Amino acid sequence: MTTVETDTMTDIFLSKTDFCILEGNVDNRLLSALRVLGFTKPTRIQALTLPHLLLSKDLIGAAKTGSGKTLAYLIPVLNILIKLGFRQKHGTGSIILAPTRELALQIYGQLNKLLAEVELTCALIVGGEKKKKEIDLLSTGVNIVVATPGRLLDHLTNTEAFVYKNLKCLVVDEADKLLEAGFERCITAIIQHLPNVAARGLDIPAVDWIIQFDPPSDPKVFQYYPGITKL
Ligand SMILES: Nc1ncnc2c1ncn2[C@@H]1O[C@H](COP(=O)(O)OP(=O)(O)OP(=O)(O)O)[C@@H](O)[C@H]1O
């Protein structure tokens, strides 16, 4: 897709065309999962972000709770890994970070629904669960990891069999909450472990798109996104 095509796709999406517009750009099995879920039209944040994320652009998106942000990033994340032919031997291609177990579980639930017809593997790595079980799981080569920060950092540091050198996407869900919860140091340490992501950092100038149609009431919140506190 060129930029013009990207803009056109956004326009078509915003004029309430359905997910069929993604045919040819998104794997049919993902589109089929969307149909099974009964999702026909993208929400506004999905319409605004999908054309960019499908081109693997870096993006910060802000929209109110319940607006469909999870699918907005899950569809492109899965599509990228499918396109690249990710198998268990390639290890983890995407990490999705969430501030709480509850949110991580919610994301994991949506992820599994989208993966109904796809062979990618996924795991939920959250504090409070048995570490040995997670180590065994990570050792099998898990393509998508949904995690809370503390437990993820623990595995990045201590689990030798955790293969993440092929990582392609890092999603920081509810980044403002992650930092509110005092995780900033932990997230910085996580990013230092990650190839590609660490090299580029998460600086605002390195982000291709910032899509924000429902900004937080206090703009200062943006000062606390990971990677920009030094600005
Ligand atoms: N295109 C769509 N059409 C219909 N329903 C959708 C669509 N996209 C997502 N949903 C549903 O809308 C609900 C809210 O979506 P989601 O949890 O992704 O919102 P969110 O913006 O991530 O919320 P939060 O800020 O709480 O994480 C979910 O039940 C989801 O399955």
PDB file of C-alpha atoms and ligand atoms in Angstrom:
ATOM      1  CA  MET A   1       0.000   0.000   0.000  1.00  0.00           C
ATOM      2  CA  THR A   2       1.298   3.484  -0.824  1.00  0.00           C
ATOM      3  CA  THR A   3       0.461   6.542   1.285  1.00  0.00           C
ATOM      4  CA  VAL A   4      -2.262   7.514  -1.164  1.00  0.00           C
ATOM      5  CA  GLU A   5      -3.761   4.048  -0.888  1.00  0.00           C
ATOM      6  CA  THR A   6      -3.475   4.292   2.900  1.00  0.00           C
ATOM      7  CA  ASP A   7      -5.369   7.595   2.919  1.00  0.00           C
ATOM      8  CA  THR A   8      -7.973   6.172   0.564  1.00  0.00           C
ATOM      9  CA  MET A   9      -8.479   3.156   2.786  1.00  0.00           C
ATOM     10  CA  THR A  10      -8.943   5.429   5.807  1.00  0.00           C
ATOM     11  CA  ASP A  11     -11.489   7.523   3.883  1.00  0.00           C
ATOM     12  CA  ILE A  12     -13.401   4.447   2.775  1.00  0.00           C
ATOM     13  CA  PHE A  13     -13.357   3.074   6.310  1.00  0.00           C
ATOM     14  CA  LEU A  14     -14.605   6.347   7.732  1.00  0.00           C
ATOM     15  CA  SER A  15     -17.419   6.386   5.215  1.00  0.00           C
ATOM     16  CA  LYS A  16     -18.586   3.222   6.985  1.00  0.00           C
ATOM     17  CA  THR A  17     -17.500   0.577   4.504  1.00  0.00           C
ATOM     18  CA  ASP A  18     -17.108  -2.822   6.119  1.00  0.00           C
ATOM     19  CA  PHE A  19     -14.058  -4.961   6.832  1.00  0.00           C
ATOM     20  CA  CYS A  20     -14.246  -6.367   3.244  1.00  0.00           C
ATOM     21  CA  ILE A  21     -12.003  -3.461   2.237  1.00  0.00           C
ATOM     22  CA  LEU A  22      -9.185  -5.381   3.942  1.00  0.00           C
ATOM     23  CA  GLU A  23      -9.446  -8.331   1.542  1.00  0.00           C
ATOM     24  CA  GLY A  24      -6.086  -8.762  -0.134  1.00  0.00           C
ATOM     25  CA  ASN A  25      -4.308  -6.845   2.641  1.00  0.00           C
ATOM     26  CA  VAL A  26      -5.331  -8.985   5.603  1.00  0.00           C
ATOM     27  CA  ASP A  27      -5.178 -12.783   5.812  1.00  0.00           C
ATOM     28  CA  ASN A  28      -8.529 -14.374   4.956  1.00  0.00           C
ATOM     29  CA  ARG A  29      -8.536 -16.433   8.145  1.00  0.00           C
ATOM     30  CA  LEU A  30      -8.464 -13.252  10.228  1.00  0.00           C
ATOM     31  CA  LEU A  31     -11.280 -11.752   8.162  1.00  0.00           C
ATOM     32  CA  SER A  32     -13.226 -14.968   8.641  1.00  0.00           C
ATOM     33  CA  ALA A  33     -12.700 -14.745  12.434  1.00  0.00           C
ATOM     34  CA  LEU A  34     -14.068 -11.178  12.356  1.00  0.00           C
ATOM     35  CA  ARG A  35     -17.163 -12.427  10.528  1.00  0.00           C
ATOM     36  CA  VAL A  36     -17.657 -15.206  13.082  1.00  0.00           C
ATOM     37  CA  LEU A  37     -17.428 -12.595  15.849  1.00  0.00           C
ATOM     38  CA  GLY A  38     -20.130 -10.642  14.037  1.00  0.00           C
ATOM     39  CA  PHE A  39     -17.887  -7.621  13.445  1.00  0.00           C
ATOM     40  CA  THR A  40     -18.672  -6.125  10.059  1.00  0.00           C
ATOM     41  CA  LYS A  41     -17.606  -2.483  10.305  1.00  0.00           C
ATOM     42  CA  PRO A  42     -14.467  -1.052  11.862  1.00  0.00           C
ATOM     43  CA  THR A  43     -14.854   1.320  14.779  1.00  0.00           C
ATOM     44  CA  ARG A  44     -13.413   4.819  14.324  1.00  0.00           C
ATOM     45  CA  ILE A  45     -10.059   4.074  15.994  1.00  0.00           C
ATOM     46  CA  GLN A  46      -9.778   0.916  13.881  1.00  0.00           C
ATOM     47  CA  ALA A  47     -10.540   2.845  10.682  1.00  0.00           C
ATOM     48  CA  LEU A  48      -7.953   5.482  11.540  1.00  0.00           C
ATOM     49  CA  THR A  49      -5.178   3.158  12.630  1.00  0.00           C
ATOM     50  CA  LEU A  50      -5.452  -0.041  10.553  1.00  0.00           C
ATOM     51  CA  PRO A  51      -4.192   1.448   7.262  1.00  0.00           C
ATOM     52  CA  HIS A  52      -0.983   2.584   9.007  1.00  0.00           C
ATOM     53  CA  LEU A  53      -0.448  -0.400  11.267  1.00  0.00           C
ATOM     54  CA  LEU A  54      -0.920  -2.795   8.357  1.00  0.00           C
ATOM     55  CA  LEU A  55       2.109  -1.102   6.793  1.00  0.00           C
ATOM     56  CA  SER A  56       4.056  -1.785  10.034  1.00  0.00           C
ATOM     57  CA  LYS A  57       4.256   1.921  10.912  1.00  0.00           C
ATOM     58  CA  ASP A  58       4.890   2.883  14.532  1.00  0.00           C
ATOM     59  CA  LEU A  59       1.798   4.469  16.004  1.00  0.00           C
ATOM     60  CA  ILE A  60       0.401   5.924  19.205  1.00  0.00           C
ATOM     61  CA  GLY A  61      -3.384   5.725  19.357  1.00  0.00           C
ATOM     62  CA  ALA A  62      -5.642   7.247  21.994  1.00  0.00           C
ATOM     63  CA  ALA A  63      -9.380   6.673  22.189  1.00  0.00           C
ATOM     64  CA  LYS A  64     -11.875   6.155  24.958  1.00  0.00           C
ATOM     65  CA  THR A  65     -12.515   2.848  26.698  1.00  0.00           C
ATOM     66  CA  GLY A  66     -14.590   0.400  24.711  1.00  0.00           C
ATOM     67  CA  SER A  67     -13.813   1.988  21.341  1.00  0.00           C
ATOM     68  CA  GLY A  68     -12.145  -1.134  19.907  1.00  0.00           C
ATOM     69  CA  LYS A  69      -8.447  -0.379  20.441  1.00  0.00           C
ATOM     70  CA  THR A  70      -7.596  -4.004  21.138  1.00  0.00           C
ATOM     71  CA  LEU A  71      -8.688  -5.250  17.711  1.00  0.00           C
ATOM     72  CA  ALA A  72      -7.116  -2.171  16.135  1.00  0.00           C
ATOM     73  CA  TYR A  73      -3.694  -3.529  17.056  1.00  0.00           C
ATOM     74  CA  LEU A  74      -4.408  -7.272  17.163  1.00  0.00           C
ATOM     75  CA  ILE A  75      -5.416  -7.500  13.492  1.00  0.00           C
ATOM     76  CA  PRO A  76      -2.171  -5.926  12.180  1.00  0.00           C
ATOM     77  CA  VAL A  77       0.027  -7.738  14.722  1.00  0.00           C
ATOM     78  CA  LEU A  78      -1.337 -11.131  13.671  1.00  0.00           C
ATOM     79  CA  ASN A  79      -1.314 -10.229  10.006  1.00  0.00           C
ATOM     80  CA  ILE A  80       2.371  -9.277  10.140  1.00  0.00           C
ATOM     81  CA  LEU A  81       3.353 -12.543  11.831  1.00  0.00           C
ATOM     82  CA  ILE A  82       1.264 -14.604   9.386  1.00  0.00           C
ATOM     83  CA  LYS A  83       2.824 -12.787   6.434  1.00  0.00           C
ATOM     84  CA  LEU A  84       6.311 -13.443   7.793  1.00  0.00           C
ATOM     85  CA  GLY A  85       5.478 -17.140   8.188  1.00  0.00           C
ATOM     86  CA  PHE A  86       6.095 -17.233  11.934  1.00  0.00           C
ATOM     87  CA  ARG A  87       6.363 -20.753  13.387  1.00  0.00           C
ATOM     88  CA  GLN A  88       7.205 -21.940  16.900  1.00  0.00           C
ATOM     89  CA  LYS A  89      10.878 -22.263  15.950  1.00  0.00           C
ATOM     90  CA  HIS A  90      10.976 -18.482  15.347  1.00  0.00           C
ATOM     91  CA  GLY A  91       9.905 -17.799  18.932  1.00  0.00           C
ATOM     92  CA  THR A  92       8.117 -14.621  19.972  1.00  0.00           C
ATOM     93  CA  GLY A  93       7.202 -12.151  17.238  1.00  0.00           C
ATOM     94  CA  SER A  94       4.987  -9.904  19.302  1.00  0.00           C
ATOM     95  CA  ILE A  95       4.711  -8.829  22.926  1.00  0.00           C
ATOM     96  CA  ILE A  96       1.599  -7.071  24.198  1.00  0.00           C
ATOM     97  CA  LEU A  97       2.080  -5.355  27.542  1.00  0.00           C
ATOM     98  CA  ALA A  98      -0.846  -4.536  29.821  1.00  0.00           C
ATOM     99  CA  PRO A  99      -0.851  -2.869  33.257  1.00  0.00           C
ATOM    100  CA  THR A 100      -3.112  -5.427  34.983  1.00  0.00           C
ATOM    101  CA  ARG A 101      -3.836  -9.161  34.936  1.00  0.00           C
ATOM    102  CA  GLU A 102      -7.476  -8.372  34.182  1.00  0.00           C
ATOM    103  CA  LEU A 103      -6.677  -6.367  31.058  1.00  0.00           C
ATOM    104  CA  ALA A 104      -4.082  -8.949  29.973  1.00  0.00           C
ATOM    105  CA  LEU A 105      -6.724 -11.682  30.309  1.00  0.00           C
ATOM    106  CA  GLN A 106      -9.214  -9.633  28.300  1.00  0.00           C
ATOM    107  CA  ILE A 107      -6.669  -9.112  25.505  1.00  0.00           C
ATOM    108  CA  TYR A 108      -5.737 -12.799  25.597  1.00  0.00           C
ATOM    109  CA  GLY A 109      -9.414 -13.714  25.209  1.00  0.00           C
ATOM    110  CA  GLN A 110      -9.820 -11.531  22.105  1.00  0.00           C
ATOM    111  CA  LEU A 111      -6.530 -12.822  20.730  1.00  0.00           C
ATOM    112  CA  ASN A 112      -7.652 -16.442  20.994  1.00  0.00           C
ATOM    113  CA  LYS A 113     -10.883 -15.650  19.164  1.00  0.00           C
ATOM    114  CA  LEU A 114      -8.966 -14.061  16.296  1.00  0.00           C
ATOM    115  CA  LEU A 115      -6.582 -17.018  16.188  1.00  0.00           C
ATOM    116  CA  ALA A 116      -9.410 -19.546  15.744  1.00  0.00           C
ATOM    117  CA  GLU A 117      -8.227 -20.557  12.261  1.00  0.00           C
ATOM    118  CA  VAL A 118      -4.584 -19.485  12.518  1.00  0.00           C
ATOM    119  CA  GLU A 119      -1.687 -21.637  13.694  1.00  0.00           C
ATOM    120  CA  LEU A 120       0.194 -18.966  15.628  1.00  0.00           C
ATOM    121  CA  THR A 121       0.752 -19.777  19.301  1.00  0.00           C
ATOM    122  CA  CYS A 122       0.153 -17.439  22.228  1.00  0.00           C
ATOM    123  CA  ALA A 123       0.647 -17.277  25.979  1.00  0.00           C
ATOM    124  CA  LEU A 124      -0.512 -15.236  28.929  1.00  0.00           C
ATOM    125  CA  ILE A 125       2.420 -14.294  31.176  1.00  0.00           C
ATOM    126  CA  VAL A 126       1.178 -12.509  34.283  1.00  0.00           C
ATOM    127  CA  GLY A 127       2.211 -12.069  37.893  1.00  0.00           C
ATOM    128  CA  GLY A 128       0.731 -14.526  40.351  1.00  0.00           C
ATOM    129  CA  GLU A 129       0.855 -17.538  38.011  1.00  0.00           C
ATOM    130  CA  LYS A 130       3.236 -20.499  38.374  1.00  0.00           C
ATOM    131  CA  LYS A 131       6.582 -19.517  36.831  1.00  0.00           C
ATOM    132  CA  LYS A 132       7.646 -23.071  35.984  1.00  0.00           C
ATOM    133  CA  LYS A 133       4.561 -23.529  33.810  1.00  0.00           C
ATOM    134  CA  GLU A 134       5.340 -20.286  31.984  1.00  0.00           C
ATOM    135  CA  ILE A 135       8.989 -21.286  31.464  1.00  0.00           C
ATOM    136  CA  ASP A 136       7.872 -24.593  29.901  1.00  0.00           C
ATOM    137  CA  LEU A 137       5.428 -22.748  27.665  1.00  0.00           C
ATOM    138  CA  LEU A 138       7.934 -20.092  26.579  1.00  0.00           C
ATOM    139  CA  SER A 139      10.448 -22.850  25.810  1.00  0.00           C
ATOM    140  CA  THR A 140       8.103 -24.239  23.151  1.00  0.00           C
ATOM    141  CA  GLY A 141       8.343 -20.991  21.184  1.00  0.00           C
ATOM    142  CA  VAL A 142       5.319 -18.794  21.767  1.00  0.00           C
ATOM    143  CA  ASN A 143       4.601 -16.398  18.872  1.00  0.00           C
ATOM    144  CA  ILE A 144       2.511 -13.839  20.777  1.00  0.00           C
ATOM    145  CA  VAL A 145       3.027 -13.064  24.455  1.00  0.00           C
ATOM    146  CA  VAL A 146       0.441 -11.069  26.401  1.00  0.00           C
ATOM    147  CA  ALA A 147       2.081  -9.988  29.645  1.00  0.00           C
ATOM    148  CA  THR A 148       2.175  -7.757  32.655  1.00  0.00           C
ATOM    149  CA  PRO A 149       5.535  -5.929  32.962  1.00  0.00           C
ATOM    150  CA  GLY A 150       7.085  -7.413  36.119  1.00  0.00           C
ATOM    151  CA  ARG A 151       6.648 -11.034  35.109  1.00  0.00           C
ATOM    152  CA  LEU A 152       7.750 -10.343  31.542  1.00  0.00           C
ATOM    153  CA  LEU A 153      10.959  -8.669  32.727  1.00  0.00           C
ATOM    154  CA  ASP A 154      11.610 -11.659  34.982  1.00  0.00           C
ATOM    155  CA  HIS A 155      11.427 -14.027  31.984  1.00  0.00           C
ATOM    156  CA  LEU A 156      13.440 -11.730  29.711  1.00  0.00           C
ATOM    157  CA  THR A 157      16.156 -11.720  32.363  1.00  0.00           C
ATOM    158  CA  ASN A 158      16.066 -15.311  33.591  1.00  0.00           C
ATOM    159  CA  THR A 159      14.389 -17.654  31.102  1.00  0.00           C
ATOM    160  CA  GLU A 160      17.132 -18.765  28.732  1.00  0.00           C
ATOM    161  CA  ALA A 161      14.792 -20.696  26.456  1.00  0.00           C
ATOM    162  CA  PHE A 162      12.644 -17.602  25.811  1.00  0.00           C
ATOM    163  CA  VAL A 163      13.440 -16.751  22.172  1.00  0.00           C
ATOM    164  CA  TYR A 164      12.611 -13.125  21.427  1.00  0.00           C
ATOM    165  CA  LYS A 165      15.400 -12.181  19.042  1.00  0.00           C
ATOM    166  CA  ASN A 166      12.904 -12.164  16.135  1.00  0.00           C
ATOM    167  CA  LEU A 167      10.502  -9.745  17.826  1.00  0.00           C
ATOM    168  CA  LYS A 168       8.590  -7.618  15.298  1.00  0.00           C
ATOM    169  CA  CYS A 169       5.932  -5.773  17.312  1.00  0.00           C
ATOM    170  CA  LEU A 170       5.689  -4.366  20.803  1.00  0.00           C
ATOM    171  CA  VAL A 171       2.275  -3.125  21.909  1.00  0.00           C
ATOM    172  CA  VAL A 172       2.013  -1.086  25.104  1.00  0.00           C
ATOM    173  CA  ASP A 173      -1.683  -1.142  25.961  1.00  0.00           C
ATOM    174  CA  GLU A 174      -2.896   1.562  28.332  1.00  0.00           C
ATOM    175  CA  ALA A 175       0.597   3.071  28.432  1.00  0.00           C
ATOM    176  CA  ASP A 176      -0.606   5.907  30.655  1.00  0.00           C
ATOM    177  CA  LYS A 177      -1.874   3.434  33.258  1.00  0.00           C
ATOM    178  CA  LEU A 178       1.324   1.379  33.033  1.00  0.00           C
ATOM    179  CA  LEU A 179       3.289   4.429  34.052  1.00  0.00           C
ATOM    180  CA  GLU A 180       0.757   5.567  36.613  1.00  0.00           C
ATOM    181  CA  ALA A 181       1.155   2.191  38.268  1.00  0.00           C
ATOM    182  CA  GLY A 182       4.859   2.975  38.717  1.00  0.00           C
ATOM    183  CA  PHE A 183       6.088   0.596  36.038  1.00  0.00           C
ATOM    184  CA  GLU A 184       8.224   3.104  34.148  1.00  0.00           C
ATOM    185  CA  ARG A 185      11.558   1.715  35.293  1.00  0.00           C
ATOM    186  CA  CYS A 186      10.386  -1.802  34.531  1.00  0.00           C
ATOM    187  CA  ILE A 187       9.250  -0.837  31.031  1.00  0.00           C
ATOM    188  CA  THR A 188      12.527   0.920  30.328  1.00  0.00           C
ATOM    189  CA  ALA A 189      14.354  -2.269  31.393  1.00  0.00           C
ATOM    190  CA  ILE A 190      12.074  -4.388  29.189  1.00  0.00           C
ATOM    191  CA  ILE A 191      12.727  -2.181  26.175  1.00  0.00           C
ATOM    192  CA  GLN A 192      16.478  -2.449  26.757  1.00  0.00           C
ATOM    193  CA  HIS A 193      16.162  -6.234  26.405  1.00  0.00           C
ATOM    194  CA  LEU A 194      14.258  -6.081  23.126  1.00  0.00           C
ATOM    195  CA  PRO A 195      15.992  -6.121  19.763  1.00  0.00           C
ATOM    196  CA  ASN A 196      14.835  -3.579  17.131  1.00  0.00           C
ATOM    197  CA  VAL A 197      12.551  -1.821  19.605  1.00  0.00           C
ATOM    198  CA  ALA A 198      15.492  -0.943  21.833  1.00  0.00           C
ATOM    199  CA  ALA A 199      17.478   0.320  18.876  1.00  0.00           C
ATOM    200  CA  ARG A 200      14.770   2.735  17.827  1.00  0.00           C
ATOM    201  CA  GLY A 201      13.425   3.586  21.227  1.00  0.00           C
ATOM    202  CA  LEU A 202       9.890   4.744  21.722  1.00  0.00           C
ATOM    203  CA  ASP A 203      10.607   8.416  21.189  1.00  0.00           C
ATOM    204  CA  ILE A 204       7.815  10.503  19.769  1.00  0.00           C
ATOM    205  CA  PRO A 205       9.934  11.627  16.763  1.00  0.00           C
ATOM    206  CA  ALA A 206      10.461   7.966  15.861  1.00  0.00           C
ATOM    207  CA  VAL A 207       6.738   7.246  15.820  1.00  0.00           C
ATOM    208  CA  ASP A 208       5.237   7.464  12.344  1.00  0.00           C
ATOM    209  CA  TRP A 209       1.686   8.314  13.348  1.00  0.00           C
ATOM    210  CA  ILE A 210      -0.095   9.639  16.419  1.00  0.00           C
ATOM    211  CA  ILE A 211      -3.815   9.063  16.173  1.00  0.00           C
ATOM    212  CA  GLN A 212      -5.846  10.565  18.899  1.00  0.00           C
ATOM    213  CA  PHE A 213      -9.494  11.386  18.530  1.00  0.00           C
ATOM    214  CA  ASP A 214     -10.392  11.257  22.171  1.00  0.00           C
ATOM    215  CA  PRO A 215      -7.489  12.781  24.105  1.00  0.00           C
ATOM    216  CA  PRO A 216      -7.230  12.401  27.868  1.00  0.00           C
ATOM    217  CA  SER A 217      -8.735  15.303  29.818  1.00  0.00           C
ATOM    218  CA  ASP A 218      -5.298  16.194  31.176  1.00  0.00           C
ATOM    219  CA  PRO A 219      -2.771  16.594  28.308  1.00  0.00           C
ATOM    220  CA  LYS A 220       0.083  16.191  30.804  1.00  0.00           C
ATOM    221  CA  VAL A 221      -0.654  12.463  30.632  1.00  0.00           C
ATOM    222  CA  PHE A 222       1.272  12.367  27.366  1.00  0.00           C
ATOM    223  CA  GLN A 223       4.440  13.456  29.158  1.00  0.00           C
ATOM    224  CA  TYR A 224       4.504  10.064  30.803  1.00  0.00           C
ATOM    225  CA  TYR A 225       4.404   7.806  27.782  1.00  0.00           C
ATOM    226  CA  PRO A 226       7.414   5.493  27.847  1.00  0.00           C
ATOM    227  CA  GLY A 227      10.415   6.882  26.086  1.00  0.00           C
ATOM    228  CA  ILE A 228       9.424  10.520  26.044  1.00  0.00           C
ATOM    229  CA  THR A 229       9.983  11.461  29.653  1.00  0.00           C
ATOM    230  CA  LYS A 230      13.393  12.807  28.661  1.00  0.00           C
ATOM    231  CA  LEU A 231      11.816  15.431  26.367  1.00  0.00           C
TER     232      LEU A 231
HETATM  233  N1  LIG B   1     -15.415  -3.460  14.744  1.00  0.00           N
HETATM  234  C1  LIG B   1     -16.120  -3.864  15.796  1.00  0.00           C
HETATM  235  N2  LIG B   1     -17.452  -4.080  15.684  1.00  0.00           N
HETATM  236  C2  LIG B   1     -18.176  -4.469  16.758  1.00  0.00           C
HETATM  237  N3  LIG B   1     -17.669  -4.692  17.998  1.00  0.00           N
HETATM  238  C3  LIG B   1     -16.342  -4.492  18.158  1.00  0.00           C
HETATM  239  C4  LIG B   1     -15.501  -4.074  17.079  1.00  0.00           C
HETATM  240  N4  LIG B   1     -14.241  -3.957  17.553  1.00  0.00           N
HETATM  241  C5  LIG B   1     -14.286  -4.290  18.855  1.00  0.00           C
HETATM  242  N5  LIG B   1     -15.534  -4.618  19.233  1.00  0.00           N
HETATM  243  C6  LIG B   1     -15.999  -5.020  20.577  1.00  0.00           C
HETATM  244  O1  LIG B   1     -16.131  -3.840  21.353  1.00  0.00           O
HETATM  245  C7  LIG B   1     -15.793  -4.100  22.711  1.00  0.00           C
HETATM  246  C8  LIG B   1     -14.763  -3.098  23.217  1.00  0.00           C
HETATM  247  O2  LIG B   1     -13.574  -3.266  22.496  1.00  0.00           O
HETATM  248  P1  LIG B   1     -12.143  -3.150  23.199  1.00  0.00           P
HETATM  249  O3  LIG B   1     -12.115  -3.930  24.461  1.00  0.00           O
HETATM  250  O4  LIG B   1     -11.145  -3.472  22.161  1.00  0.00           O
HETATM  251  O5  LIG B   1     -12.103  -1.618  23.500  1.00  0.00           O
HETATM  252  P2  LIG B   1     -10.857  -0.821  24.051  1.00  0.00           P
HETATM  253  O6  LIG B   1     -10.908   0.504  23.382  1.00  0.00           O
HETATM  254  O7  LIG B   1      -9.609  -1.607  23.902  1.00  0.00           O
HETATM  255  O8  LIG B   1     -11.261  -0.720  25.545  1.00  0.00           O
HETATM  256  P3  LIG B   1     -10.301  -0.568  26.842  1.00  0.00           P
HETATM  257  O9  LIG B   1      -9.873   0.848  26.850  1.00  0.00           O
HETATM  258  O10 LIG B   1     -11.231  -0.928  27.953  1.00  0.00           O
HETATM  259  O11 LIG B   1      -9.178  -1.550  26.686  1.00  0.00           O
HETATM  260  C9  LIG B   1     -15.304  -5.537  22.776  1.00  0.00           C
HETATM  261  O12 LIG B   1     -16.349  -6.351  23.248  1.00  0.00           O
HETATM  262  C10 LIG B   1     -14.984  -5.872  21.323  1.00  0.00           C
HETATM  263  O13 LIG B   1     -15.131  -7.237  21.079  1.00  0.00           O
END
